[in-house]
Coordinates of C-alpha atoms in Angstrom, one line a residue:
M209 CA 57.5 125.3 97.6
A210 CA 60.7 123.7 98.9
K211 CA 61.8 122.8 95.4
K212 CA 61.0 126.2 94.1
T213 CA 63.1 127.8 96.9
I214 CA 66.1 125.5 96.3
S215 CA 66.1 126.3 92.6
R216 CA 66.2 130.0 93.5
L217 CA 68.9 129.4 96.1
F218 CA 71.3 127.9 93.5
C219 CA 70.4 130.1 90.5
F220 CA 70.7 133.5 92.1
D221 CA 73.8 134.5 90.2
R222 CA 72.2 133.9 86.8
P223 CA 70.6 137.1 85.3
R224 CA 66.9 137.3 85.3
S225 CA 64.7 139.3 82.9
S226 CA 61.5 141.0 84.0
S227 CA 59.5 138.5 82.1
L228 CA 60.9 135.7 84.2
A229 CA 59.9 137.7 87.3
I230 CA 56.4 138.0 86.0
A231 CA 56.3 134.3 85.2
V232 CA 57.3 133.4 88.7
T233 CA 55.2 135.9 90.6
G234 CA 52.3 136.3 88.3
N235 CA 52.6 140.1 88.7
A236 CA 54.8 142.8 87.3
S237 CA 56.3 143.8 90.6
P238 CA 59.3 146.2 90.9
P239 CA 62.6 144.4 90.5
D240 CA 63.9 145.4 94.0
S241 CA 60.7 144.0 95.6
F242 CA 61.3 140.7 93.8
S243 CA 64.9 140.7 94.9
S244 CA 63.9 141.3 98.5
R245 CA 61.5 138.4 98.5
L246 CA 64.0 136.2 96.9
M247 CA 66.6 137.2 99.5
D248 CA 64.1 136.6 102.3
E249 CA 63.5 133.1 101.0
N250 CA 67.2 132.5 100.8
I251 CA 67.6 133.6 104.4
A252 CA 64.7 131.5 105.5
F253 CA 66.1 128.4 103.8
A254 CA 69.6 129.1 105.2
E255 CA 68.1 129.4 108.6
S256 CA 66.5 126.0 108.3
I257 CA 69.9 124.5 107.4
I258 CA 72.1 126.4 109.8
T259 CA 69.8 126.0 112.9
K260 CA 69.7 122.2 112.2
W261 CA 73.4 122.1 112.9
D262 CA 73.4 124.7 115.7
Y263 CA 74.9 123.7 119.1
D264 CA 71.4 123.6 120.6
S265 CA 70.1 121.2 118.0
S266 CA 69.9 117.4 118.1
E267 CA 72.5 117.3 115.3
C268 CA 75.1 119.1 117.4
S269 CA 77.2 116.0 118.2
K270 CA 77.2 114.7 114.6
S271 CA 79.8 115.4 112.0
L272 CA 78.7 117.8 109.3
F273 CA 81.7 117.0 107.2
S274 CA 82.0 113.3 106.8
G275 CA 83.7 113.4 103.4
A276 CA 84.4 115.8 100.6
G277 CA 81.3 116.7 98.6
G278 CA 78.8 115.2 101.1
A279 CA 75.3 116.3 100.6
E280 CA 74.9 117.9 104.1
S281 CA 78.2 119.8 104.0
T282 CA 77.6 121.0 100.4
L283 CA 74.1 122.3 101.3
F284 CA 75.4 124.0 104.4
L285 CA 78.2 125.8 102.6
R286 CA 75.8 126.9 99.8
S287 CA 73.4 128.2 102.4
V288 CA 76.2 130.2 104.0
A289 CA 77.1 131.6 100.5
D290 CA 73.5 132.6 99.8
L291 CA 73.2 134.1 103.3
R292 CA 76.2 136.3 102.5
R293 CA 74.7 137.4 99.2
A294 CA 71.5 138.4 101.1
M295 CA 73.5 140.4 103.6
L296 CA 75.4 142.2 100.9
F297 CA 72.1 143.0 99.1
Y298 CA 70.4 144.4 102.3
S299 CA 73.5 146.5 103.0
S300 CA 73.7 147.9 99.5
P301 CA 72.1 150.9 97.9
D302 CA 70.2 148.6 95.6
C303 CA 67.8 147.6 98.4
H304 CA 64.9 150.1 98.8
D305 CA 63.3 148.5 101.9
L306 CA 62.6 150.6 104.9
P307 CA 65.7 151.2 107.0
S308 CA 64.0 149.5 110.0
S309 CA 63.1 146.5 107.9
R310 CA 66.6 146.3 106.5
A311 CA 68.2 146.5 109.9
E312 CA 66.0 143.8 111.3
T313 CA 66.8 141.5 108.4
L314 CA 70.5 142.2 108.7
I315 CA 70.5 141.4 112.4
R316 CA 68.7 138.2 111.8
A317 CA 71.1 137.3 109.0
Q318 CA 74.2 138.2 111.0
T319 CA 73.0 136.0 113.9
L320 CA 72.6 133.1 111.5
M321 CA 76.0 133.8 110.0
Q322 CA 77.7 133.8 113.5
S323 CA 76.0 130.5 114.2
A324 CA 77.2 129.1 110.9
M325 CA 80.8 130.3 111.5
R326 CA 80.8 128.7 114.9
R327 CA 79.8 125.5 113.4
L328 CA 82.4 125.7 110.6
E329 CA 85.1 126.7 113.2
H330 CA 84.1 123.6 115.2
E331 CA 84.3 121.4 112.1
F332 CA 87.6 122.9 111.0
H333 CA 89.1 122.1 114.5
R334 CA 87.6 118.6 114.5
I335 CA 88.9 117.7 111.0
L336 CA 92.4 118.9 111.9
S337 CA 92.4 117.1 115.2
S338 CA 91.1 113.8 114.0
N339 CA 93.4 113.7 111.0
R340 CA 96.5 115.2 112.5
H341 CA 98.6 112.1 111.9
H342 CA 97.7 111.3 108.3
L343 CA 97.2 114.6 106.5
D344 CA 100.2 113.4 104.4
L345 CA 100.0 114.5 100.8
D346 CA 102.7 112.1 99.8
S347 CA 100.4 109.3 100.7
L348 CA 97.9 110.5 98.1
S349 CA 100.1 109.3 95.3
S350 CA 100.7 105.9 96.9
S351 CA 99.6 103.0 94.8
S352 CA 99.3 100.5 97.6
S353 CA 95.8 99.1 97.9
D354 CA 96.4 98.7 101.7
D355 CA 96.5 102.5 102.0
E356 CA 93.4 103.1 99.9
D357 CA 91.1 104.0 102.8
L358 CA 93.8 106.2 104.3
R359 CA 94.4 108.0 101.0
L360 CA 90.7 108.6 100.5
S361 CA 90.3 109.9 104.1
S362 CA 93.2 112.2 103.7
T363 CA 92.0 113.5 100.3
N364 CA 88.5 114.2 101.7
A365 CA 89.8 115.8 104.8
I366 CA 92.0 118.2 102.9
A367 CA 89.1 119.1 100.5
D368 CA 86.8 119.8 103.5
L369 CA 89.4 122.0 105.2
R370 CA 89.8 124.0 102.0
S371 CA 86.0 124.5 101.6
I372 CA 85.7 125.6 105.2
A373 CA 88.6 127.9 105.0
E374 CA 87.3 129.5 101.8
S375 CA 83.9 130.0 103.4
M376 CA 85.2 131.4 106.7
I377 CA 87.6 133.8 105.0
A378 CA 85.0 135.0 102.5
N379 CA 82.6 135.8 105.4
G380 CA 85.2 137.7 107.5
Y381 CA 86.1 134.9 109.9
G382 CA 89.5 134.1 108.4
L383 CA 91.5 135.1 111.5
E384 CA 89.6 132.5 113.5
C385 CA 90.2 129.9 110.8
V386 CA 93.9 130.7 110.5
R387 CA 94.4 130.8 114.3
I388 CA 93.1 127.2 114.7
Y389 CA 95.1 126.0 111.7
K390 CA 98.4 127.4 113.0
L391 CA 97.8 126.3 116.6
L392 CA 97.0 122.6 115.7
R393 CA 99.5 122.2 112.9
K394 CA 102.3 123.8 114.9
S395 CA 101.8 121.3 117.7
M396 CA 101.6 118.5 115.2
V397 CA 105.0 119.5 113.8
E398 CA 106.5 119.5 117.2
E399 CA 105.0 116.2 118.1
A400 CA 106.2 114.7 114.8
L401 CA 109.8 115.8 115.5
F402 CA 109.5 114.3 119.0
C403 CA 108.3 111.0 117.5
L404 CA 111.3 111.1 115.2
G405 CA 113.6 111.4 118.2
F406 CA 114.2 115.2 118.3
D407 CA 112.7 117.0 121.3
L408 CA 112.3 120.7 120.7
R409 CA 111.9 121.3 124.4
L410 CA 115.5 120.4 125.1
P411 CA 117.6 123.5 124.8
C412 CA 120.6 123.2 122.4
S413 CA 122.6 125.7 124.5
N414 CA 123.6 123.0 127.1
L415 CA 125.0 120.5 124.6
Y416 CA 128.6 121.4 125.7
K417 CA 127.8 120.1 129.2
L418 CA 126.8 116.6 128.0
D419 CA 128.9 113.5 128.2
W420 CA 130.1 112.4 124.7
R421 CA 128.0 109.2 124.8
V422 CA 124.8 111.2 125.6
L423 CA 125.7 113.8 122.9
D424 CA 126.4 111.0 120.4
L425 CA 122.9 109.5 121.0
R426 CA 121.3 112.9 120.4
I427 CA 123.3 113.4 117.2
R428 CA 122.1 110.0 116.0
S429 CA 118.6 111.0 116.8
W430 CA 119.0 114.3 114.8
L431 CA 120.5 112.5 111.8
A432 CA 117.5 110.0 111.8
A433 CA 115.0 112.9 112.1
A434 CA 116.7 115.0 109.4
R435 CA 116.2 112.2 106.9
V436 CA 112.4 112.6 107.4
S437 CA 111.9 116.1 108.6
F438 CA 112.7 118.2 105.5
P439 CA 111.8 115.8 102.7
T440 CA 108.6 114.7 104.3
L441 CA 107.4 116.7 107.4
F442 CA 108.2 120.3 106.4
A443 CA 107.5 119.6 102.7
T444 CA 104.1 118.2 103.5
E445 CA 103.3 121.1 105.7
R446 CA 104.0 123.5 102.8
L447 CA 101.8 121.4 100.4
L448 CA 99.0 121.2 103.0
C449 CA 99.1 125.0 103.5
S450 CA 98.9 125.4 99.7
H451 CA 96.0 123.0 99.4
V452 CA 94.0 124.6 102.2
F453 CA 94.7 128.3 101.7
D454 CA 95.7 128.8 98.1
N455 CA 93.6 131.4 96.3
S456 CA 92.2 132.6 99.7
D457 CA 92.1 136.4 100.2
S458 CA 94.7 137.5 102.7
I459 CA 93.9 141.2 102.3
G460 CA 90.7 140.8 104.2
L461 CA 92.8 139.4 107.1
G462 CA 95.0 142.4 107.3
L463 CA 98.0 140.4 106.0
D464 CA 100.6 141.9 103.7
L465 CA 101.9 138.5 102.6
D466 CA 100.5 135.5 101.0
L467 CA 98.2 133.5 103.3
T468 CA 99.9 130.2 102.5
M469 CA 103.3 131.7 103.3
S470 CA 102.0 133.2 106.5
C471 CA 100.5 129.9 107.7
F472 CA 103.5 127.8 106.7
A473 CA 105.9 130.3 108.4
D474 CA 104.0 130.3 111.6
V475 CA 103.6 126.5 111.7
T476 CA 107.2 125.6 110.8
L477 CA 109.6 128.5 111.3
D478 CA 110.4 128.0 115.0
A479 CA 110.7 124.3 114.7
A480 CA 112.9 124.5 111.6
L481 CA 115.2 127.1 113.1
Q482 CA 115.6 125.1 116.4
F483 CA 116.1 121.9 114.5
L484 CA 118.9 123.5 112.4
S485 CA 120.4 125.1 115.5
F486 CA 121.3 121.6 116.9
P487 CA 124.2 120.9 114.4
E488 CA 125.5 124.4 114.9
W489 CA 125.6 124.0 118.6
V490 CA 127.3 120.6 118.3
A491 CA 130.0 122.2 116.1
K492 CA 130.6 124.7 119.0
T493 CA 131.4 122.0 121.6
K494 CA 135.0 121.3 122.4
P495 CA 136.8 119.8 119.4
S496 CA 138.1 116.3 119.8
P497 CA 139.1 113.4 117.4
E498 CA 136.2 111.2 118.6
K499 CA 133.6 113.8 117.5
L500 CA 134.9 114.1 114.0
F501 CA 132.9 111.4 112.3
R502 CA 129.6 112.5 113.7
I503 CA 130.4 116.1 112.7
L504 CA 131.2 114.9 109.2
E505 CA 127.9 113.0 109.1
L506 CA 126.0 116.1 110.2
H507 CA 127.8 118.1 107.5
Q508 CA 127.0 115.5 104.9
A509 CA 123.3 115.2 105.9
L510 CA 122.9 119.0 105.9
S511 CA 124.6 119.4 102.6
D512 CA 122.4 116.7 101.1
L513 CA 119.3 118.4 102.5
Y514 CA 120.2 122.0 101.6
L515 CA 118.6 122.1 98.1
Q516 CA 115.4 120.8 99.7
I517 CA 115.6 123.4 102.4
E518 CA 116.1 126.1 99.9
S519 CA 113.1 124.8 97.9
I520 CA 110.7 124.3 100.8
F521 CA 111.6 127.6 102.6
C522 CA 111.7 129.7 99.4
Y523 CA 109.7 132.6 100.8
E524 CA 111.6 135.8 101.5
S525 CA 110.1 135.9 105.0
M526 CA 111.7 132.5 105.7
E527 CA 115.2 133.5 104.4
M528 CA 116.5 133.0 108.0
V529 CA 116.0 129.2 107.7
K530 CA 118.4 129.0 104.7
S531 CA 120.8 131.3 106.5
K532 CA 120.7 129.1 109.6
A533 CA 121.4 126.0 107.4
L534 CA 124.4 127.8 105.8
A535 CA 125.7 128.9 109.2
A536 CA 125.4 125.4 110.5
L537 CA 127.4 124.1 107.5
K538 CA 130.1 126.6 108.1
S539 CA 130.4 125.8 111.8
L540 CA 130.5 122.1 111.1
A541 CA 133.2 122.6 108.5
E542 CA 135.3 124.6 111.0
A543 CA 134.7 122.0 113.7
A544 CA 135.7 119.1 111.4
R545 CA 139.0 120.9 110.6
A546 CA 139.6 121.5 114.3
A547 CA 139.0 117.8 115.1
I548 CA 141.4 116.6 112.5
H549 CA 144.0 119.0 113.8
E550 CA 143.3 117.6 117.3
F551 CA 143.9 114.1 115.9
E552 CA 147.3 115.2 114.6
L553 CA 148.3 116.8 117.9
S554 CA 147.1 113.7 119.8
V555 CA 149.5 111.5 117.7
Q556 CA 152.4 113.9 118.1
K557 CA 151.8 114.3 121.9
E558 CA 151.5 110.5 122.6
S559 CA 154.4 109.9 124.9
S560 CA 154.2 106.4 126.3
K561 CA 157.5 104.5 126.5
F562 CA 156.4 100.9 127.2
L563 CA 157.7 98.2 124.9
I564 CA 155.1 96.2 122.9
P565 CA 155.6 92.5 123.8
G566 CA 156.8 90.5 120.8
C567 CA 157.4 93.7 118.8
R568 CA 153.8 93.6 117.6
V569 CA 151.7 96.4 116.2
H570 CA 151.5 99.3 118.6
P571 CA 148.0 100.4 119.8
L572 CA 148.7 103.8 118.6
I573 CA 149.1 102.5 115.0
R574 CA 146.1 100.2 115.3
N575 CA 143.8 103.0 116.4
A576 CA 145.3 105.7 114.2
M577 CA 144.8 103.5 111.1
K578 CA 141.3 102.7 112.1
Y579 CA 140.7 106.4 112.5
L580 CA 142.3 107.3 109.1
A581 CA 140.4 104.5 107.3
C582 CA 137.1 105.9 108.6
L583 CA 138.3 109.3 107.5
A584 CA 138.8 108.0 104.0
D585 CA 135.1 107.0 103.9
H586 CA 134.2 110.7 104.0
V587 CA 136.2 112.0 101.1
P588 CA 133.3 113.9 99.5
T589 CA 132.5 115.6 102.8
L590 CA 136.2 116.4 103.4
A591 CA 136.4 117.9 100.0
D592 CA 133.5 120.3 101.0
V593 CA 135.1 120.9 104.4
Y594 CA 138.4 121.9 102.8
A595 CA 137.0 123.6 99.7
G596 CA 139.1 126.7 98.9
I597 CA 141.6 125.9 101.6
P598 CA 144.9 124.6 100.0
F599 CA 147.0 122.3 102.0
R600 CA 150.3 123.7 103.3
S601 CA 152.2 121.1 105.3
P602 CA 154.8 122.3 108.0
Q603 CA 157.4 120.6 105.8
S604 CA 157.5 119.0 102.4
L605 CA 156.2 115.5 102.0
P606 CA 158.9 113.1 101.1
E607 CA 158.5 111.5 97.7
T608 CA 157.8 108.1 99.3
S609 CA 154.9 109.6 101.4
A610 CA 153.3 111.7 98.7
P611 CA 150.0 110.5 97.4
C612 CA 149.4 109.6 93.7
P613 CA 147.6 112.3 91.7
S614 CA 143.9 111.4 91.3
T615 CA 140.9 112.7 89.5
L616 CA 138.6 111.2 92.1
V617 CA 140.2 112.6 95.2
P618 CA 141.0 116.3 95.5
A619 CA 144.6 117.1 96.5
T620 CA 143.3 119.1 99.4
V621 CA 142.1 115.8 100.9
S622 CA 144.8 113.3 99.7
E623 CA 147.7 115.4 100.7
R624 CA 146.3 116.0 104.2
I625 CA 145.7 112.3 104.8
A626 CA 149.2 111.6 103.5
W627 CA 150.6 114.1 105.9
L628 CA 148.7 112.6 108.8
L629 CA 150.2 109.2 107.9
L630 CA 153.6 110.7 107.8
V631 CA 153.0 112.1 111.4
V632 CA 152.1 108.5 112.4
F633 CA 155.3 107.1 110.8
C634 CA 157.4 109.7 112.6
K635 CA 155.9 108.6 115.9
L636 CA 156.5 105.0 114.9
D637 CA 160.2 105.6 114.3
H638 CA 160.3 107.2 117.8
K639 CA 158.7 104.2 119.4
A640 CA 161.2 101.9 117.7
E641 CA 164.1 103.7 119.5
F642 CA 162.9 102.3 122.9
Y643 CA 164.1 98.8 122.0
K644 CA 167.8 98.4 123.0
D645 CA 168.3 95.5 120.7
V646 CA 168.5 97.0 117.2
S647 CA 167.1 93.8 115.6
L648 CA 163.9 94.2 117.6
S649 CA 163.5 97.8 116.5
Y650 CA 163.6 96.5 112.9
L651 CA 161.0 93.8 113.6
F652 CA 158.8 96.3 115.3
L653 CA 159.0 98.7 112.3
A654 CA 158.4 95.8 109.9
N655 CA 155.3 94.6 111.7
N656 CA 153.9 98.1 112.0
M657 CA 154.7 99.3 108.6
Q658 CA 153.2 96.2 107.0
Y659 CA 150.1 96.7 109.2
V660 CA 149.7 100.2 107.8
V661 CA 150.1 99.0 104.2
N662 CA 147.4 96.3 104.8
K663 CA 145.0 98.8 106.3
V664 CA 145.6 101.2 103.4
R665 CA 144.9 98.4 100.8
G666 CA 141.8 97.2 102.7
S667 CA 140.1 100.5 103.0
G668 CA 139.2 103.7 101.2
L669 CA 142.7 104.9 101.9
S670 CA 143.9 103.0 98.8
M671 CA 141.8 105.3 96.6
V672 CA 143.0 108.4 98.5
L673 CA 146.7 107.5 98.4
G674 CA 147.0 105.4 95.3
R675 CA 148.4 101.9 94.6
S676 CA 152.1 103.0 94.3
W677 CA 151.9 104.6 97.8
A678 CA 151.2 101.1 99.3
E679 CA 153.8 99.5 97.1
R680 CA 156.5 101.9 98.2
H681 CA 155.8 101.4 101.9
E682 CA 155.5 97.6 101.5
E683 CA 159.0 97.7 100.1
T684 CA 160.1 99.7 103.2
A685 CA 158.5 97.0 105.4
R686 CA 160.5 94.3 103.5
R687 CA 163.7 96.1 104.0
Y688 CA 163.0 96.4 107.8
A689 CA 162.3 92.6 107.8
E690 CA 165.5 91.8 106.0
K691 CA 167.6 93.9 108.4
Y692 CA 165.9 92.1 111.3
L693 CA 166.7 88.7 109.8
G694 CA 170.3 89.8 109.1
L695 CA 170.8 90.9 112.7
G696 CA 168.9 88.0 114.3
W697 CA 170.0 85.1 112.1
G698 CA 173.2 86.3 110.4
K699 CA 175.4 85.0 113.2
V700 CA 173.8 81.5 113.0
A701 CA 174.3 81.4 109.2
A702 CA 178.0 82.5 109.6
I703 CA 178.7 79.7 112.1
A704 CA 177.1 77.2 109.8
A705 CA 179.5 78.3 107.0
E706 CA 182.6 77.7 109.2
E707 CA 184.7 74.7 108.4
E708 CA 186.2 74.2 111.9
D709 CA 185.6 70.9 113.7
G710 CA 184.0 72.6 116.6
G711 CA 181.6 74.5 114.4
M712 CA 178.7 71.9 115.0
A713 CA 178.5 72.6 118.7
A714 CA 178.8 76.3 118.2
F715 CA 176.1 76.2 115.5
A716 CA 173.7 74.2 117.7
L717 CA 174.0 76.7 120.6
S718 CA 173.7 79.7 118.4
F719 CA 170.7 78.3 116.5
E720 CA 168.8 77.4 119.6
E721 CA 169.4 80.8 121.1
A722 CA 168.0 82.5 118.0
A723 CA 165.1 80.1 117.9
V724 CA 164.1 80.6 121.5
A725 CA 164.4 84.4 121.0
Q726 CA 162.2 84.2 117.9
E727 CA 159.5 82.3 119.8
G728 CA 158.9 85.4 121.9
R729 CA 158.4 87.6 118.9
A730 CA 155.5 87.9 116.5
V731 CA 155.3 88.4 112.7
E732 CA 151.7 89.4 112.4
D733 CA 151.3 89.5 108.6
D734 CA 151.0 86.0 107.1
R735 CA 152.7 86.8 103.9
M736 CA 155.6 88.5 105.6
R737 CA 156.0 85.6 108.0
E738 CA 156.2 83.1 105.2
E739 CA 158.7 85.2 103.3
M740 CA 160.8 85.5 106.5
R741 CA 160.7 81.7 107.0
I742 CA 161.8 81.1 103.4
E743 CA 164.6 83.7 103.9
V744 CA 165.8 82.0 107.1
D745 CA 165.7 78.6 105.4
G746 CA 167.9 80.0 102.6
M747 CA 170.3 81.7 105.0
I748 CA 170.9 78.6 107.1
L749 CA 170.0 75.3 105.5
P750 CA 172.5 75.3 102.5
A751 CA 175.4 76.2 104.8
Y752 CA 174.3 73.8 107.5
R753 CA 174.1 70.9 105.1
G754 CA 177.7 71.5 104.2
L755 CA 178.7 71.6 107.9
Y756 CA 176.6 68.5 108.7
E757 CA 178.2 66.6 105.8
R758 CA 181.7 67.6 106.8
F759 CA 181.0 66.6 110.4
M760 CA 179.6 63.2 109.5
A761 CA 182.5 62.5 107.1
A762 CA 185.1 63.5 109.8
H763 CA 183.5 61.0 112.3
G764 CA 182.9 58.1 110.1
G765 CA 179.3 58.8 109.2
G766 CA 178.0 56.1 111.5
V767 CA 175.2 55.9 114.1
E768 CA 177.4 57.2 116.8
A769 CA 178.3 60.3 114.6
A770 CA 174.6 61.0 113.9
A771 CA 173.8 60.6 117.6
A772 CA 176.3 63.3 118.4
V773 CA 174.5 65.8 116.2
R774 CA 171.7 67.7 117.8
Y775 CA 170.0 68.7 114.6
S776 CA 169.8 67.0 111.2
P777 CA 169.1 69.3 108.2
A778 CA 165.5 68.0 108.2
G779 CA 165.3 68.8 112.0
I780 CA 166.5 72.4 111.3
R781 CA 163.8 72.8 108.7
D782 CA 161.1 71.5 111.1
R783 CA 162.4 73.8 113.9
I784 CA 162.2 76.8 111.6
E785 CA 158.7 75.9 110.6
Q786 CA 157.7 75.7 114.3
I787 CA 159.2 79.1 115.0
F788 CA 157.4 81.0 112.2
V789 CA 153.8 80.2 113.1
A790 CA 150.8 82.5 113.1
A791 CA 150.8 84.9 116.0
D792 CA 147.9 85.0 118.5
E793 CA 145.4 87.5 117.1
S794 CA 144.5 88.9 120.5
E795 CA 146.6 91.7 121.8
P796 CA 149.0 90.9 124.6
A797 CA 147.8 91.7 128.1
G798 CA 148.9 95.0 129.6
L799 CA 148.9 97.1 126.5
M800 CA 148.0 100.7 126.9
N801 CA 144.3 101.4 126.3
W802 CA 144.9 104.2 123.8
S803 CA 142.3 104.9 121.2
F804 CA 140.4 107.3 119.0
R805 CA 136.8 106.4 119.1
T806 CA 135.3 106.3 115.7
S807 CA 131.6 106.5 116.0
S808 CA 129.5 104.1 113.9

């Protein structure tokens, strides 16, 4: 009898002829009487299956869905489907049973259906809860054997969720199914973002109150989370919604929009909007040079993600997500431009008047070049930030400061950076005026100009400005060095060229004064220092040899004459080599702590 009943249970949809009915029953009974008996048997069999998994049964604590396509779950779902067909039959005009009998049967079937839906609701909740951390559709395509069990579990769980959703929606319990899904998956999205380092519970509106170091840490957390959230987290949620609810009937739920769209929107919309609000709020904080590079990183990350955002949140009902992303990009671009302007103003307003010991590189120049070198690493982002905004400098760029035309770097970027360097040079000229000794001013300018050239060549600034820019300014640094040598050592060379008898004593005094003065000064660039040493050798040694030889000839050239001379030509060469040695790389104590922080 059981086999006969099961065969009817699964073959109900196939058309039956009256001869088949006669063969089964042995009597030529009316078709509706046969249908009623068949439906009664279906209800009876469904009752045996459903009550087995009722909360009051011994099977209550067990899992009905232990894997997609399992025998128990398949039998349960088919029993529910046949129970629904029976209910439709007894509520249709095709059933000619007595009203009282039909009502009694429908009540019995409805009670069973409610019990079945409670069980399915429980199973739906259990599967979502137990698999909340690995319902990752990307893992399904992974080829790693280590993840085989995880992929199989995820595949089976998704298939079970889909089967349950289809059954509950078909039987009028879709709202309960959707409510559970939205509640659990929404909390999972929030938890996932928290694990990625972004806490949705922290309001973005108080970011302007945060210390920069704290804000910088939160920006880093957002950048790390952004690299995962849209390509993986939100994309996975959309795929999961599609796998579970695609082809489900949303009309029966009273929804005017696609069920997949509705679930995906309710699960992710709030989180996505709040996540995208963060960079927009960062952009609204007070502009400062130190924030620029984080703002550029935020802009670059959001630009890179925008196509994915547009693809994932493609539904019309989620247009606000794309609008929020575009608004954030616009705010970040405005904030970046404001921060660069603040940098320019900071250089112009720097007003310290202390003299750098040894005429070394000024902290302003060191930090400004570090800042500009970092800026050159963000050329593509800067091109977006200044797109459609032509550069108009307050005054024309001198030919020596103009960047070389490039097909790689837009003029809107290269001309702005060249202008910022011109602002730095103007401040450098002003700093040189604080030295009362003109020769020291030239050494200061030579050191600083060569430092700028070296930084340009050793960074992305070389691509932005071009090779000839560095060559022009290196030539300027050499001219400064030549003027310094002419003022500092010209007098010594002139005395060496004199033919008077007393020239030797005057030379020794003048040379030692120049040497002692040079020992307190630094030539920081190795190449420039060697060139200056060679230049001083050339200025002094040939003339001094003549002076030395004349002196020795005038005094007999003996031991006593040699003893009267403080420096021999070889001694002069050695003394010059001792003077032009590598400078201590550490900055002299007492320098002003002036910097632009370039976050990394």
